Every structure is written in structure tokens, then in C-alpha cells.
XYZ file of C-alpha atoms in Angstrom:
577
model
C 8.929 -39.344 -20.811
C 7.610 -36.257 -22.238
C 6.580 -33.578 -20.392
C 2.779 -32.154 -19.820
C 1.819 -28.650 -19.949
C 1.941 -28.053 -16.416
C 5.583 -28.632 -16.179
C 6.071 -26.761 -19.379
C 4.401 -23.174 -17.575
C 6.332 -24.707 -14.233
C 9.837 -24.786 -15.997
C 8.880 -21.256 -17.808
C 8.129 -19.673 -14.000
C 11.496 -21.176 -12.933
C 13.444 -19.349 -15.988
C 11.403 -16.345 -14.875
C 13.159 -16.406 -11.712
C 9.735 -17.337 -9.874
C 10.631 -18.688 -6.027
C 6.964 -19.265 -4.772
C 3.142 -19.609 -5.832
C 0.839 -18.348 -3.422
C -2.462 -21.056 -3.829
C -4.909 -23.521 -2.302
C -4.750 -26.331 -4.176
C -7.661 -28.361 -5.297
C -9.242 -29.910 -8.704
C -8.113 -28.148 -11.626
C -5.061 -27.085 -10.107
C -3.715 -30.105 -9.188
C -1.572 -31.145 -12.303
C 0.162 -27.787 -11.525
C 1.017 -28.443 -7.904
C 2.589 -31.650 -8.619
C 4.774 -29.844 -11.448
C 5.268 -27.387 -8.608
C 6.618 -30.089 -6.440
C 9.403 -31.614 -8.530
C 10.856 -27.999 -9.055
C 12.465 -25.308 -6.955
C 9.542 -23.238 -6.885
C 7.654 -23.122 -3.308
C 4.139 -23.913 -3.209
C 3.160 -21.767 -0.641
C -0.267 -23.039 1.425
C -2.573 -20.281 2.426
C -5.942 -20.734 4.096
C -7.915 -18.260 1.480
C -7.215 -17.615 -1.758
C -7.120 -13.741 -1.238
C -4.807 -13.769 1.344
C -2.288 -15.670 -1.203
C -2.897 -12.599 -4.023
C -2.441 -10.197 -1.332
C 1.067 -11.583 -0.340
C 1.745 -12.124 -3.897
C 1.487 -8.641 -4.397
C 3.941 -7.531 -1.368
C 6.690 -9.937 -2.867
C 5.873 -8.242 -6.160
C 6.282 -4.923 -4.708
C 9.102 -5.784 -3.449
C 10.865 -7.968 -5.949
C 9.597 -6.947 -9.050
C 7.423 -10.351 -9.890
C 5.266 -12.857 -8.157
C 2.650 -15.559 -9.065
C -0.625 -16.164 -7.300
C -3.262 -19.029 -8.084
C -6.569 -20.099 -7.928
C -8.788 -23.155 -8.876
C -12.189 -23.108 -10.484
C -14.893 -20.723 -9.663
C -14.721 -19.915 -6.169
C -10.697 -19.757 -6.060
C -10.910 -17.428 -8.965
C -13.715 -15.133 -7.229
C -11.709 -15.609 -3.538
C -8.584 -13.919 -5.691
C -10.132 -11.149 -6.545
C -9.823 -9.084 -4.109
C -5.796 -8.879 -3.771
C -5.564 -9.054 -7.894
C -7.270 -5.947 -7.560
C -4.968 -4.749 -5.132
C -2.202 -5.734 -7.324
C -3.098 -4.135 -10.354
C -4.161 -0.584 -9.190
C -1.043 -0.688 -7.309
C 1.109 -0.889 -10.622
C 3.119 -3.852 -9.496
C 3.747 -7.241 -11.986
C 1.795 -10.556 -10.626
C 0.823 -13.419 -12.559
C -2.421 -15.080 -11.708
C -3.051 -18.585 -12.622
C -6.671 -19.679 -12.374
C -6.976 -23.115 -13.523
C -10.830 -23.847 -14.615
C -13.210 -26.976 -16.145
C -12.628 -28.951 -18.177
C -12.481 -27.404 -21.729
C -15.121 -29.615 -23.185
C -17.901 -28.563 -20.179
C -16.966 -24.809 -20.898
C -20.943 -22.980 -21.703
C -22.314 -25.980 -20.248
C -23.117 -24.029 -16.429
C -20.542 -26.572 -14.960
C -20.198 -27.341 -11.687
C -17.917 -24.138 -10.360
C -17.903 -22.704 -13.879
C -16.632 -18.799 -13.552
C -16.204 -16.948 -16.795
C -11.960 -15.913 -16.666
C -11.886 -13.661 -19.078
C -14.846 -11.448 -17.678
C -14.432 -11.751 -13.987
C -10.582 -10.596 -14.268
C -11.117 -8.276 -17.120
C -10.953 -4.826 -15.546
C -7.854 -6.239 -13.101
C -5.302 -7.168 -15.784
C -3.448 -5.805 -18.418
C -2.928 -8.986 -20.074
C -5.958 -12.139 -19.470
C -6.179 -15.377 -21.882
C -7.007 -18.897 -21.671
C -4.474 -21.813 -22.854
C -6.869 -24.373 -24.214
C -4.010 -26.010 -26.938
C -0.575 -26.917 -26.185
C 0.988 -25.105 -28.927
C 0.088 -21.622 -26.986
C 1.067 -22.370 -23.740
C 5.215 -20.917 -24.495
C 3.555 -18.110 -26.072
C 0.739 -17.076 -23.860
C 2.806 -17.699 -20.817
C 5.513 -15.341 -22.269
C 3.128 -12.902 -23.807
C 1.574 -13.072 -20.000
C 4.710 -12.028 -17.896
C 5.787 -9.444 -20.426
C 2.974 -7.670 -19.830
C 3.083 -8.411 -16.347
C 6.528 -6.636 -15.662
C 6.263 -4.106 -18.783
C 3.070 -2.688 -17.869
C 3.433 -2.986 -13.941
C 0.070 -4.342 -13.553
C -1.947 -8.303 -13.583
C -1.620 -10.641 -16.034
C -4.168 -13.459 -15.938
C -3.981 -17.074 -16.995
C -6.711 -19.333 -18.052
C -5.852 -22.874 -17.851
C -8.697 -25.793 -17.716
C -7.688 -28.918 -15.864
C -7.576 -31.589 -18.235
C -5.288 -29.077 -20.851
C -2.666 -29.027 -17.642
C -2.538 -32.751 -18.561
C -1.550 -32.683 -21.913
C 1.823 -33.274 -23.375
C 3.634 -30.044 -23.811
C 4.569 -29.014 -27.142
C 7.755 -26.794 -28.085
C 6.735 -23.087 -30.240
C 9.345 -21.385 -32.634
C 8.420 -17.986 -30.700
C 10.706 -16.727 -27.527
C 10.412 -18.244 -24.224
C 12.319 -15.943 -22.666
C 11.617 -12.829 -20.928
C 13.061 -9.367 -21.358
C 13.610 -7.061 -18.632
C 13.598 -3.810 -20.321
C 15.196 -0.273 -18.964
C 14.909 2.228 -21.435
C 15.529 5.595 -20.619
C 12.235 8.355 -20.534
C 12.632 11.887 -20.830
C 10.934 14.695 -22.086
C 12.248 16.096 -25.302
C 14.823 19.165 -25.187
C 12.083 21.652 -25.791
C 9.728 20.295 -23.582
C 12.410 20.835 -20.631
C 13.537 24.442 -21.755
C 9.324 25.215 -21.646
C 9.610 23.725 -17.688
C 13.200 25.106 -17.293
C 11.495 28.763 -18.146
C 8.257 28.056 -15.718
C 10.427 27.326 -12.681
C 13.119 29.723 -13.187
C 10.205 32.593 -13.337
C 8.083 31.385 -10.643
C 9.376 32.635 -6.935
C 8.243 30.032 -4.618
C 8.054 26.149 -5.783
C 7.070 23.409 -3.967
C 7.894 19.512 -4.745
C 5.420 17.207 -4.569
C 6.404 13.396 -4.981
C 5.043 9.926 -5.316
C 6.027 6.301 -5.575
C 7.279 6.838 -9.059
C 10.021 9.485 -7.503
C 10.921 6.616 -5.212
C 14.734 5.852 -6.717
C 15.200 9.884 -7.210
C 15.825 10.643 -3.357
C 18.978 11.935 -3.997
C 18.198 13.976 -7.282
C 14.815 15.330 -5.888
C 16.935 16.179 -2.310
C 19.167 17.746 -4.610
C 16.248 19.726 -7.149
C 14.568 21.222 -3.333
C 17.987 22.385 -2.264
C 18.748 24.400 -5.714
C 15.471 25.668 -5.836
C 14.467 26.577 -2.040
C 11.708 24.544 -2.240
C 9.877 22.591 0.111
C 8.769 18.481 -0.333
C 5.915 17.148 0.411
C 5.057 13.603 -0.550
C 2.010 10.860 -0.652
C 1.887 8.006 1.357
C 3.430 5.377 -1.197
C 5.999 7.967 -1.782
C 6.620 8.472 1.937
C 9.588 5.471 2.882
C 11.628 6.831 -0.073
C 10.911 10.561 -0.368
C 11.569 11.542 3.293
C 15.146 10.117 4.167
C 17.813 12.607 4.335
C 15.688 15.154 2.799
C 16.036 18.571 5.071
C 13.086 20.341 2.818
C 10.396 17.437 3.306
C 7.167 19.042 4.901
C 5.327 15.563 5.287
C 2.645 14.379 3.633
C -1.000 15.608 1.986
C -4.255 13.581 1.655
C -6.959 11.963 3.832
C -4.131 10.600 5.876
C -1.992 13.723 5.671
C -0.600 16.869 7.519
C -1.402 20.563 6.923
C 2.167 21.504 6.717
C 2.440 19.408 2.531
C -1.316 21.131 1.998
C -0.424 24.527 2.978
C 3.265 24.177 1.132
C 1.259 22.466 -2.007
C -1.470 25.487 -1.993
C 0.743 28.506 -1.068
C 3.229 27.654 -4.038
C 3.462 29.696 -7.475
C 4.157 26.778 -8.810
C 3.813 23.119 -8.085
C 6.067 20.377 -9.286
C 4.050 16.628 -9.483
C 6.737 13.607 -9.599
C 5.921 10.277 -10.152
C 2.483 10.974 -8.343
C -0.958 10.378 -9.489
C -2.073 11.286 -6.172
C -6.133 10.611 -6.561
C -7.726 13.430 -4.264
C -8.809 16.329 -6.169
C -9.660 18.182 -3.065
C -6.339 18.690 -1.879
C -4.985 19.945 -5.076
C -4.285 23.451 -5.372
C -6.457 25.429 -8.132
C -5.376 28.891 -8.297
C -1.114 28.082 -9.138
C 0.581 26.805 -11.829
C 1.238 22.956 -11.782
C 3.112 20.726 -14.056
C 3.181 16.863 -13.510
C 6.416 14.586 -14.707
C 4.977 10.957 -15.156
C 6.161 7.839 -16.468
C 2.287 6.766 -18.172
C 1.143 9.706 -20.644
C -2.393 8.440 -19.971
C -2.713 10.005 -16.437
C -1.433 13.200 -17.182
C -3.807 15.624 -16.241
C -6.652 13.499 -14.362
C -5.803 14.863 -11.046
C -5.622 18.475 -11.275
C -5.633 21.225 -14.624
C -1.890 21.535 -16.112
C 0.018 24.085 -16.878
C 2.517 21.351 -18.339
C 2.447 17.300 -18.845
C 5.327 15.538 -19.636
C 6.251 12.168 -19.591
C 9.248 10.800 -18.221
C 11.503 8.884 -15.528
C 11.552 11.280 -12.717
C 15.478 10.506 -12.533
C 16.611 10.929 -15.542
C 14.549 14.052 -16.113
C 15.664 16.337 -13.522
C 19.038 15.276 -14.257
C 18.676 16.321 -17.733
C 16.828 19.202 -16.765
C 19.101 20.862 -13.881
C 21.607 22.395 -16.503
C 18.661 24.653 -17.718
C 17.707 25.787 -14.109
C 18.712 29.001 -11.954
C 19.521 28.624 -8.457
C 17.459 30.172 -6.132
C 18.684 32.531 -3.054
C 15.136 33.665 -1.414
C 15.046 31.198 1.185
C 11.828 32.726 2.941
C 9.296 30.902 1.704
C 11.329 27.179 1.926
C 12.164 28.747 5.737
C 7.963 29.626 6.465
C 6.976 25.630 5.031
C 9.395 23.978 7.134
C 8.889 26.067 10.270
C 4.983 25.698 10.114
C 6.071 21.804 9.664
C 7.843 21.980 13.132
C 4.642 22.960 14.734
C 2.684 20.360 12.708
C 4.945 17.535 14.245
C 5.160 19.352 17.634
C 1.457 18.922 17.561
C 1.795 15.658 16.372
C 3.453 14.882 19.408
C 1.114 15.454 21.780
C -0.735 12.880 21.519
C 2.123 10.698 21.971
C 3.199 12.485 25.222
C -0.273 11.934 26.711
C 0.122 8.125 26.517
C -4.137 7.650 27.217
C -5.103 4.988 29.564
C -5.970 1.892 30.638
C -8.000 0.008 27.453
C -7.712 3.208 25.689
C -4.167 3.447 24.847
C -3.562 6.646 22.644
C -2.498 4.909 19.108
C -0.278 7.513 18.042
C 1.870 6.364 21.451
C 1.954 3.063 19.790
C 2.562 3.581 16.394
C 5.513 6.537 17.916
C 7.143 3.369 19.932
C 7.083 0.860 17.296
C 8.993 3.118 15.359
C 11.368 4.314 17.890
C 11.994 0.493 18.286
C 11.750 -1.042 14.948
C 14.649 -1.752 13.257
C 15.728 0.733 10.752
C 15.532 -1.930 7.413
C 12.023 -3.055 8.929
C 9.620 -3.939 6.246
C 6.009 -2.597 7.304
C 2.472 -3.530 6.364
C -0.430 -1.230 7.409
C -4.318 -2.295 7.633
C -6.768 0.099 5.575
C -8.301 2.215 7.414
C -6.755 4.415 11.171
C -4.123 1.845 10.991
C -2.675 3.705 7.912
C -3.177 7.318 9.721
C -0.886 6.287 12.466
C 1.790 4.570 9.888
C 1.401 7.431 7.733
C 2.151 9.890 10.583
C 4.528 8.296 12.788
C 6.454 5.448 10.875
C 9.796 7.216 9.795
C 11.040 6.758 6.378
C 14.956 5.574 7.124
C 16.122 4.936 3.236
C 15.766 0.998 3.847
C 12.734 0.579 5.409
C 9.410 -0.324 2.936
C 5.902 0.281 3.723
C 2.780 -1.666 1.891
C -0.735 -1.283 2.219
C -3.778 -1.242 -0.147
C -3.186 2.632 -0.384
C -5.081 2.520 -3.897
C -7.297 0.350 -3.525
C -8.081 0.819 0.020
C -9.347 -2.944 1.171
C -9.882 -3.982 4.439
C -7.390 -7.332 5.871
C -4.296 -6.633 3.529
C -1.595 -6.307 6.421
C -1.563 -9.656 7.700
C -1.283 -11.042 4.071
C 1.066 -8.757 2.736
C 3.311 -9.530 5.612
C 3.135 -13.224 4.669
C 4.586 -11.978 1.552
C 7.355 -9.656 2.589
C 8.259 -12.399 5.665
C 8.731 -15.345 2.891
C 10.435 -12.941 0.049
C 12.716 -11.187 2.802
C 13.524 -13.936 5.148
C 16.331 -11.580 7.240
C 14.276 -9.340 7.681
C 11.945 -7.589 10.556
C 8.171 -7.623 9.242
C 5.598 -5.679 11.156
C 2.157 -5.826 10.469
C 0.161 -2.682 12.409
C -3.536 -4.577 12.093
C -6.573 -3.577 12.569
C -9.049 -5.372 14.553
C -11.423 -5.488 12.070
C -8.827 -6.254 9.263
C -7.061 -9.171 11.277
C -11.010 -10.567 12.108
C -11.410 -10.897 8.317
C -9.024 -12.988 7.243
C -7.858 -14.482 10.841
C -7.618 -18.241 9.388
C -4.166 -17.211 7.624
C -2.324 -16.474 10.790
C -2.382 -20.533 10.922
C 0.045 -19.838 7.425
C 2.366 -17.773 9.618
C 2.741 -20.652 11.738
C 2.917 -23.562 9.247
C 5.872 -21.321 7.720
C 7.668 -20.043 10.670
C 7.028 -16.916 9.619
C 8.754 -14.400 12.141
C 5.971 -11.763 11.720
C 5.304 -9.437 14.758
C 1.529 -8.436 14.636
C 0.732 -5.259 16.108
C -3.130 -5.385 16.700
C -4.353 -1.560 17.031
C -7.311 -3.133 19.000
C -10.540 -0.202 19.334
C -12.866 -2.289 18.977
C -14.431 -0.540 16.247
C -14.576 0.162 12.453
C -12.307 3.238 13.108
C -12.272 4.956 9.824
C -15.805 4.310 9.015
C -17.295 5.477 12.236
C -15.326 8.672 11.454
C -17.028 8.788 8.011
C -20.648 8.747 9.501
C -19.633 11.290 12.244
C -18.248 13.738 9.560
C -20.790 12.963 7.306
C -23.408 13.794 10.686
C -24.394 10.288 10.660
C -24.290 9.195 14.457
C -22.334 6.059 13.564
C -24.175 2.654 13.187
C -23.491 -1.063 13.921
C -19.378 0.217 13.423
C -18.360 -1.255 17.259
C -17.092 -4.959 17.347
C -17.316 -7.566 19.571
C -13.723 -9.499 19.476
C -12.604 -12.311 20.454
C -8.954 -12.539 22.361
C -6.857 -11.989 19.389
C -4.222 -12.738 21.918
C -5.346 -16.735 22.647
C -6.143 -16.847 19.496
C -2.241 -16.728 18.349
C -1.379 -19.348 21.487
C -4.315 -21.008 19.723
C -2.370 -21.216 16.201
C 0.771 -21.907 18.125
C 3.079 -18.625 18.654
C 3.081 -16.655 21.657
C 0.166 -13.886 21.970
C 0.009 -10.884 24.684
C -2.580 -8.683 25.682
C -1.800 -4.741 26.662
C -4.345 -3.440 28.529
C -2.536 0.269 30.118
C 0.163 2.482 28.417
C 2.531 1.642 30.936
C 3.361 -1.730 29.753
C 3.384 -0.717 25.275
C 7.597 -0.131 25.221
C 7.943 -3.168 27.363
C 5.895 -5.808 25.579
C 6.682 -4.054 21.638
C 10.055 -5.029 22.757
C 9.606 -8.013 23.814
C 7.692 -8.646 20.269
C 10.359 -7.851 18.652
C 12.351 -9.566 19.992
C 11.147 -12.870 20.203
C 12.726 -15.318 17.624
C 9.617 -16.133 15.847
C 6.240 -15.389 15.112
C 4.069 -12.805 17.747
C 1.022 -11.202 18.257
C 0.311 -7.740 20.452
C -3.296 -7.309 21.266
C -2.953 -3.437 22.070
C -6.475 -1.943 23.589
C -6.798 1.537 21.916
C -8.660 4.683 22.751
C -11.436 4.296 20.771
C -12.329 7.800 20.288
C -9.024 8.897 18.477
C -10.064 10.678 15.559
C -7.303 10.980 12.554
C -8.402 14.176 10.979
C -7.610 15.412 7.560
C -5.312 18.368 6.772
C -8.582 20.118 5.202
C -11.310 20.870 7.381
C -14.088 21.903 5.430
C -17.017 23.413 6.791
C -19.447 20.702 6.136
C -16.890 18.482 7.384
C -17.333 20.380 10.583
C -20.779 21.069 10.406
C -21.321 17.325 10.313
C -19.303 16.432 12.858
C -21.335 19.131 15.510
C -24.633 16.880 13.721
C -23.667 13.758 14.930
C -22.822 14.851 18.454
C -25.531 16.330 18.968
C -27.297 13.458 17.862
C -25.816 11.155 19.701
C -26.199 13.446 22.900
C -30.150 13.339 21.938
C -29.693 9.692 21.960
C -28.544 9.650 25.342
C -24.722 8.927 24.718
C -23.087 12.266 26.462
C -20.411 9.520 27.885
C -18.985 8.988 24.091
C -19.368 12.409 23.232
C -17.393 13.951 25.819
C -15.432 11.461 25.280
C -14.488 12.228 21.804
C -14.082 15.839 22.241
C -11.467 15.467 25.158
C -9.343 13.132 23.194
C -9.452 15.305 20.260
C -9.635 18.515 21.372
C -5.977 19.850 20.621
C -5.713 18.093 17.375
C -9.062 20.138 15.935
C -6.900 23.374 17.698
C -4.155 22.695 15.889
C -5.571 21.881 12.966
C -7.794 24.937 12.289
């Protein structure tokens, strides 16, 4: 019996090395799921169709590939959201969305989406099968983009073409894992050779594209004296066994990488296209190394751009370089750095009380107790301040998050993802209360699977981050509190143990009993609140805003949350001007 199309793309996504499709099956979709089922791919049941891109994009993170799908309009619109994620994180999904049938296509159909426009501006790659002699070429065209471009690729497939019997092409059905080596010409590397070896104090800066350089970036600080700061992506791999790392710079950063960054003669940018112009420095000389020539220079002005593996071009590059014996300024970064994390560590000393447990205690627990290959997810929002800040980069432990494009409800999904691709090991997801409200319905997936995912519910009771926008802004903040249910029933609900943590007290006890438990878990952790996670850069509007909105809320008769606020954050403004 011959086979149909849908088998053909199924047996392709087998060759690919595919293990699972993220999906809610319905309609249009359906042929595919039943190919699904007669193969060793895993059709994997979410509840929403973003939470499947969303852990699609973790495995693919992690893996190098992964395949999401979506039936007819409202699938396609529900995957939106996490094909986003996908592509402006650089990583190589393939999205599926099955549609109407061809001959109602123009006709306003019942659930009729447009494929080609709605995923346009998420995918490097986005056609629709609508023949059978296409489908070994499109499919292959599809994940060659996919994994060559690090981005979405986007298939169109109408139901009743699923159907038809497959047809062999004379093109490749294969896929080619290409790993050519990138490096900057000879004279490109004498012209950076010459910049560092005149400039007396360098700093490092490094992103996720630096991520398999540890060693060669470790060694680069050492020979030069300089310091290393890093972005958040670039955090789990850039800090390990690096004795010249000064933390991290950004929204979520630490004034130890901004003052490093801004007090340099020269900045080096690896793998990085860190997107906040305000924290660049303006007044040295900065050269970025990237992989894509097309973001060279979008960030900050250049002295140099050059394009290359970060790798292979400082490898190339060290035999041009002088070593460097003035260890003062290397010696002034990291000791300001020690004072950054001593002040850091105040706020986990002062462990906050009951219902407003101090979340940089937490997030300093978990990982003093997590295991040391843990793979974590973090919710947008305060949820990545404390991971940025107190989650320790080991060498084998992985972070995710939506760190580009900074959605709401990705740390649940993701670690549906991570727990199915990495079945051995320890997945964490630090949640938000507002991000776990969003998409609650999937932690039902977590149980269907058996998912061993420890949720770690930072529990304020508020839109953190966006409260701390208005406030800043000198908004008083607006309709940002939430009204929760017992996150903790709601997990006994689904059918895995939950726990509320009401005083500090009892956070080591019941994290390790989380993590311990053979099986799914969810800690409902009742935070302070008023724990503010304030950028490395306080600018004076920035300041000015926040003495606005105090006062405003003390004309509005709320002198309980104000003093509130300033006595929780008191030293961290000290130690931050």
C-alpha cells in the first residue's frame, strides 16, 4: 500500500533524528498524528498550542532541533507566541501548521488563517505543500534552514494534501549538518591584534555565541588582565571556572560588568548582540566578534566588526597578542565585584518574613541545593532577576527563558521541554505567579507525562516587573496586584503533590523536600512583595520617578506600602549608588 504524504514528512522527521512533536491535535492535523502514531516519533499532548512551541524551543535549545504543530486558524495563532520565542532566540524548530482544505483557500473558510503572513516575520524559511511532488523538497529545504540559519522554519500543509499518496523527488532528502570553520581574515586579526596590544586596560564581554569558548575566553582574560563580564544567555557557560568574571550587565545585571564594561580602553564583544544601548559604553574603543555580519554594529559604534566563531578566532588570534603584566585594573574590577556580591548577599542573610519571604533567600537556596547538571527555566519578568543573580553557572547546568523576547508563562513550558528531551535530569522551573496563572492548564501535561518537574512558584502576588516599571516611570502602579488561587491545591488538583511556604523558616526544608520527591512538585513560596530588582544604572529620571510615585501613593493614602518598599530596599539603592 502506498504511502500518503503525511507519512512521507513523518518518515523525513524520523531521518532527521526528530523524537517528539509538541501539538493538539484536531481537523487538519489529523492525517499527521496517525502517521505520528505508527512511528517512533512521540506525539506529545499539550493543553495549548503555545505551551507546545515554547517546549519545542527548550528541546531545540538544547538539542539542536525540535518540531512543534498546530491545526487551522486558531492552532496556528495559539503558536505564535513560542515561534516567536524560538526564532529571536536563534535556535532551529520546525513548525507544522496544517490548514483547509486547498480548494476552500480565499474562500473566508471556516478557521481560515493566512500561513504565509501570520508566520512571516517569525521564520527564516515559511511555504505551503499543496502538491505531492514538493513535499521531499520543501520539507528538506524547511529543516535546512531551520538548523543553518538557527531560527523557524514554517510548514504549510492543508488537510486533504496530508491525504494524498506521497510521491518520490530526484532532489536530496537528506539533511546536512554543516560545521565550517569562521574566522576573520589574517589582516583583519593583525588590525585587532594591534588595538588590544596598545590599549592598557581591556575588558571581555561575552554572550551565548561565546558559550563553547569557556576555556579559550578563560584563557584570552588571563593573558590579557582583563576582566569578564557576560549577558544573561551567556551566563551558565561564561562564568564556570573563570577567576576574571565580574557578573553580568543589563536590566537584570550588576554594577560590577557595567563599571568593568565602561571603565575599559577597550571593550571586546563575543558572541553577544546584547540589545540595551544604554549600558554600552560610548567614550572607549569597542570591537564586536560575531558569527552573523548583519548585526555588527547595531548595538553600539565600532571601532572594529568582524565576523567569526568566537573559538576559532581567538585561537587564531592569540599568536599575534602580547601578554599583559599590569594587573591593577583586572585587580580594581574584581575587587569592586566582591562588594557587589557581598551586597548581594544581604538580602539573602535577612531571610524577610512570614508571607513576604525575601526572593533572593529563595532563589540563593535553590541553588545551594540544586544539583550541579540542573537544567533551569526562569519566568519573564523578577523571576529572571533572581536567576540571573543567584543561579550559579557550574559548566553543566543550562538556563532558558524568553530572554529576547521577553514573554510572560515560558518557564513552565520550557520545562516540559527540557523534562521530556533530558529525562535524567533535574528540571526547575522558578515561576512566576502571574506566568504559571497564564498558562496553568499545561501543568495537567506534566502529569499525563510523569514529568519530574519541581515548580518553584516565586508567589508576590503581583506583576513584579511591571509594577516596578510604573514606579520608575512615577506611575503609582495600577491594577498590577493579583488575586491567586492556591497554586498549591491546584497541583494536588492535577495529581502531584503541592506545598505552600508561608515563613522563611520552613524554604531549605520544603526546596528539599521538592527536590527530592521522585516525581512531579509544586512550591507555592509567598514573597515579599516589595523587593525591587534594580538595574546596575540608576539614572536620574529613573530616580526622580521613583520619589514621584511614592509620593503619590503617600497622597493616596498608602504610607503602609511605601514604607514598606523603602525598608526592603533600602541597602540595595545604598549600594547601588
Amino acid at each position: 500500500m502506498a504511502k500518503n504524504i503525511a507519512e512521507q514528512i513523518v518518515e523525513m522527521l524520523e531521518n532527521a533524528n526528530v523524537k517528539r512533536i509538541y501539538a493538539v491535535t484536531g481537523d487538519s492535523l489529523n492525517h499527521l498524528n496517525v502517521a505520528v502514531k505508527k512511528s517512533s516519533i512521540e506525539w506529545i499532548h499539550v493543553r495549548h498550542e503555545e505551551v507546545g512551541a515554547y517546549a519545542a524551543a527548550a528541546e531545540a535549545e538544547l538539542d539542536g532541533f525540535a518540531v512543534c504543530a498546530g491545526s487551522c486558524g486558531p492552532g496556528h495563532v495559539h503558536l505564535i507566541n513560542g515561534v516567536y520565542e524560538a526564532h529571536k532566540s536563534h535556535v532551529p524548530m520546525l513548525v507544522i501548521a496544517s490548514t483547509i482544505p486547498s480548494d476552500e483557500m480565499g474562500m473566508d473558510y471556516f478557521q481560515e488563517t493566512n500561513t504565509i503572513k501570520l508566520f512571516d516575520d517569525c521564520s527564516y524559511y515559511n511555504q505551503m505543500i499543496t502538491r505531492p511532488e514538493q513535499v521531499q523538497r520543501i520539507v528538506q529545504t524547511a529543516i535546512q534552514h531551520a538548523i543553518s540559519k538557527k531560527g523557524v522554519a514554517v510548514i504549510g500543509l492543508p488537510g486533504d494534501v496530508s491525504e494524498l499518496d506521497a510521491e518520490e523527488a530526484t532532489t536530496s532528502n537528506r539533511v546536512f549538518k554543516t560545521n565550517p570553520v569562521i574566522r576573520p581574515s589574517d589582516d583583519e586579526l593583525k588590525h585587532l591584534a594591534a588595538l588590544i596590544n596598545e590599549s592598557e586596560k581591556v575588558t571581555i564581554y561575552c554572550g551565548i555565541g561565546a558559550g563553547h569558548a569557556n576555556a579559550e575566553v578563560v584563557q584570552l582574560s588571563q593573558w590579557l588582565k582583563a576582566p569578564v563580564g557576560y549577558s544573561f544567555r551567556g551566563k551558565m557557560a561564561i562564568q564556570p571556572n573563570n577567576p576574571n568574571e565580574v557578573g553580568l550587565t543589563g536590566l537584570l545585571g550588576l554594577p560590577s560588568a557595567y563599571h568593568a564594561m565602561h571603565e575599559a580602553d577597550l571593550v571586546l564583544l563575543l558572541g553577544t548582540d546584547f540589545p540595551y544601548q544604554k549600558f554600552m559604553p560610548v567614550k572607549n574603543k569597542i570591537v564586536q566578534i560575531e558569527e552573523s555580519p548583519e548585526r555588527l554594529g547595531r548595538r553600539a559604534k565600532l571601532e572594529l566588526g568582524l565576523t567569526g566563531d568566537v573559538k576559532e578566532t581567538i585561537n587564531a588570534l592569540f599568536p599575534l597578542l602580547k601578554e599583559k603584566t599590569d594587573v591593577h585594573f583586572l585587580n580594581e574590577q574584581l575587587a569592586f565585584y566582591d562588594k557587589v556580591k557581598e551586597n548581594l548577599m544581604t538580602y539573602v542573610k535577612d531571610y524577610g518574613k512570614e508571607d513576604a519571604i525575601q526572593p533572593e533567600y529563595v532563589a540563593h537556596t535553590l541553588d545551594r541545593l540544586a544539583e550541579k547538571d540542573a537544567i533551569f527555566t526562569v519566568d519573564t519578568g523578577m523571576c529572571c532577576v533572581w536567576g540571573a543573580r543567584f543561579i550559579t553557572g557550574t559548566g553543566e547546568r543550562k538556563m532558558l527563558g524568553s530572554f529576547n523576547h521577553g514573554s510572560m508563562a515560558n518557564a513552565m513550558p520550557m520545562a516540559i521541554g527540557a523534562a521530556l528531551a533530558h529525562p535524567g535530569k533535574q528540571v526547575i522551573a522558578m515561576c512566576g505567579d502571574g506566568g504559571l496563572s497564564m498558562l496553568l492548564g499545561d501543568m495537567a501535561t506534566i502529569f499525563q507525562y510523569k514529568l519530574p518537574i519541581k515548580l518553584i512558584v516565586f508567589n508576590n502576588r503581583a506583576l513584579g516587573m511591571v509594577k516596578l516599571e510604573m514606579e520608575v516611570g512615577g506611575m503609582p502602579d495600577n491594577e498590577t496586584d493579583m488575586i491567586n488561587p492556591d497554586f498549591a491545591l491546584i497541583a494536588q488538583a492535577m495529581g502531584y503533590p503541592g506545598k505552600n511556604v508561608h515563613k522563611p523558616e520552613d524554604v531549605e526544608s520544603a526546596i528539599n523536600e521538592c527536590l527530592h520527591y521522585n516525581g512531579p512538585y509544586l512550591l507555592n513560596i509567598f514573597t515579599n512583595p516589595n523587593a525591587l530588582a534594580l538595574p546596575p544604572k540608576i539614572e536620574l529620571d529613573q530616580v526622580i520617578g521613583m520619589t514621584k510615585s511614592m509620593a503619590q501613593l503617600m497622597l493616596g493614602g498608602k504610607m503602609d506600602e511605601v514604607l514598606e518598599t523603602v525598608k526592603t530596599n533600602y541597602k540595595h539603592i545604598k549600594g547601588l549608588l
